[in-house]
Short mmCIF file of C-alpha atoms in Angstrom, two decimals:
data_model
loop_
_atom_site.label_atom_id
_atom_site.label_comp_id
_atom_site.label_asym_id
_atom_site.label_seq_id
_atom_site.Cartn_x
_atom_site.Cartn_y
_atom_site.Cartn_z
CA MET A 145 0.00 0.00 0.00
CA TYR A 146 1.54 3.25 1.23
CA SER A 147 5.01 3.30 2.63
CA ASP A 148 4.32 6.70 4.22
CA PRO A 149 2.18 6.11 7.37
CA THR A 150 0.61 9.61 7.11
CA LYS A 151 -1.16 8.55 3.91
CA ARG A 152 -2.83 5.49 5.42
CA TRP A 153 -5.85 7.27 6.86
CA LEU A 154 -8.11 9.61 4.97
CA CYS A 155 -10.85 11.83 6.28
CA GLY A 156 -14.37 10.47 5.68
CA LEU A 157 -16.07 13.90 5.72
CA ASN A 158 -17.34 15.33 2.48
CA ALA A 159 -15.93 18.82 2.15
CA TYR A 160 -18.03 19.41 -0.96
CA PRO A 161 -21.53 17.98 -0.41
CA GLN A 162 -23.62 17.56 -3.54
CA SER A 163 -27.17 17.71 -2.21
CA ALA A 164 -29.17 20.74 -1.18
CA GLN A 165 -32.24 20.68 1.05
CA VAL A 166 -35.57 20.79 -0.76
CA THR A 167 -38.79 21.43 1.17
CA THR A 168 -42.27 21.53 -0.33
CA VAL A 169 -45.41 23.16 1.03
CA THR A 170 -48.92 22.64 -0.34
CA VAL A 171 -50.69 25.97 -0.71
CA THR A 172 -54.45 26.19 -0.29
CA ASP A 173 -56.97 28.96 -0.94
CA GLN A 174 -57.09 30.96 2.29
CA GLY A 175 -60.05 33.12 1.41
CA ASP A 176 -60.19 36.85 0.95
CA ASN A 177 -58.05 39.36 2.81
CA ASP A 178 -56.19 36.83 4.96
CA THR A 179 -52.57 36.97 6.07
CA VAL A 180 -50.42 33.96 5.20
CA VAL A 181 -47.20 33.55 7.22
CA ILE A 182 -44.28 31.21 6.56
CA THR A 183 -41.15 31.29 8.71
CA ILE A 184 -37.75 30.40 7.25
CA ASN A 185 -34.76 30.25 9.61
CA GLY A 186 -36.70 32.31 12.15
CA VAL A 187 -37.65 35.06 9.65
CA ASP A 188 -41.40 35.63 9.20
CA ILE A 189 -42.51 36.26 5.64
CA ASP A 190 -46.13 37.22 5.18
CA ILE A 191 -48.46 38.17 2.39
CA ASN A 192 -52.07 39.28 2.23
CA THR A 193 -54.28 37.16 -0.02
CA GLY A 194 -56.27 40.15 -1.24
CA THR A 195 -59.70 39.68 -2.74
CA GLY A 196 -60.59 36.95 -5.22
CA GLY A 197 -57.21 35.20 -5.04
CA ASP A 198 -56.91 31.45 -5.44
CA ALA A 199 -54.20 28.97 -4.40
CA ALA A 200 -52.18 29.73 -7.54
CA SER A 201 -52.08 33.48 -6.94
CA ILE A 202 -51.37 33.01 -3.23
CA GLY A 203 -48.49 30.63 -3.96
CA ALA A 204 -47.02 32.94 -6.58
CA LEU A 205 -47.17 35.90 -4.17
CA LEU A 206 -45.58 33.86 -1.41
CA ALA A 207 -42.73 32.66 -3.65
CA ALA A 208 -42.06 36.22 -4.80
CA ALA A 209 -42.08 37.51 -1.21
CA ILE A 210 -39.59 34.83 -0.12
CA ASN A 211 -37.27 35.56 -3.04
CA VAL A 212 -37.06 39.28 -2.25
CA GLU A 213 -36.65 38.91 1.54
CA PRO A 214 -33.00 39.90 2.14
CA LEU A 215 -32.64 37.70 5.24
CA VAL A 216 -33.51 34.47 3.40
CA ARG A 217 -32.86 35.00 -0.31
CA GLY A 218 -29.23 33.93 0.07
CA VAL A 219 -30.33 30.72 1.78
CA VAL A 220 -33.29 29.46 -0.28
CA ARG A 221 -34.90 29.96 -3.66
CA ALA A 222 -38.68 29.66 -3.83
CA THR A 223 -40.59 28.43 -6.87
CA PHE A 224 -44.27 27.74 -7.27
CA ALA A 225 -46.23 25.44 -9.60
CA THR A 226 -49.89 24.40 -9.42
CA VAL A 227 -50.36 24.20 -5.61
CA THR A 228 -46.79 23.39 -4.53
CA LEU A 229 -44.36 25.92 -3.11
CA THR A 230 -40.84 24.49 -3.39
CA LEU A 231 -37.99 25.85 -1.28
CA THR A 232 -34.55 24.81 -2.49
CA GLY A 233 -31.44 25.44 -0.43
CA LEU A 234 -28.74 27.44 -2.18
CA ASN A 235 -25.93 26.00 -0.06
CA PRO A 236 -25.52 22.23 -0.43
CA GLY A 237 -25.04 20.57 2.94
CA LEU A 238 -26.49 23.53 4.88
CA ALA A 239 -29.97 22.94 6.30
CA PHE A 240 -32.68 25.55 6.80
CA THR A 241 -35.84 25.49 8.91
CA VAL A 242 -39.38 26.10 7.71
CA SER A 243 -42.54 26.46 9.76
CA ILE A 244 -46.10 27.51 9.15
CA ALA A 245 -48.14 29.59 11.58
CA ASN A 246 -50.46 27.58 13.81
CA ASP A 247 -53.39 29.65 12.57
CA THR A 248 -55.70 27.28 10.70
CA SER A 249 -56.03 29.85 7.97
CA SER A 250 -52.31 29.82 7.19
CA VAL A 251 -50.82 27.82 4.32
#
């Protein structure tokens, strides 16, 4: 094998992880003029549903609000399709937290 004993053991930690966290949230129609709150890494991001909005418009507003929030936009990227809000970590190997308000009228 190796004649140099310092080359016998290698570190088993991955210094360059390949996977990023992906979290999905199902968005529902909250009704008119309701506040929807999602918390990412302790930062509250909220939108108002307005009048006549459906799940698609609520999800699109929420994704846009997440992507412009300076405290989280360097951590996650939000996309929305149909009724699914997808949060994708921008830093492979670095986890983020997501929570939804306990209010039954939140996402």
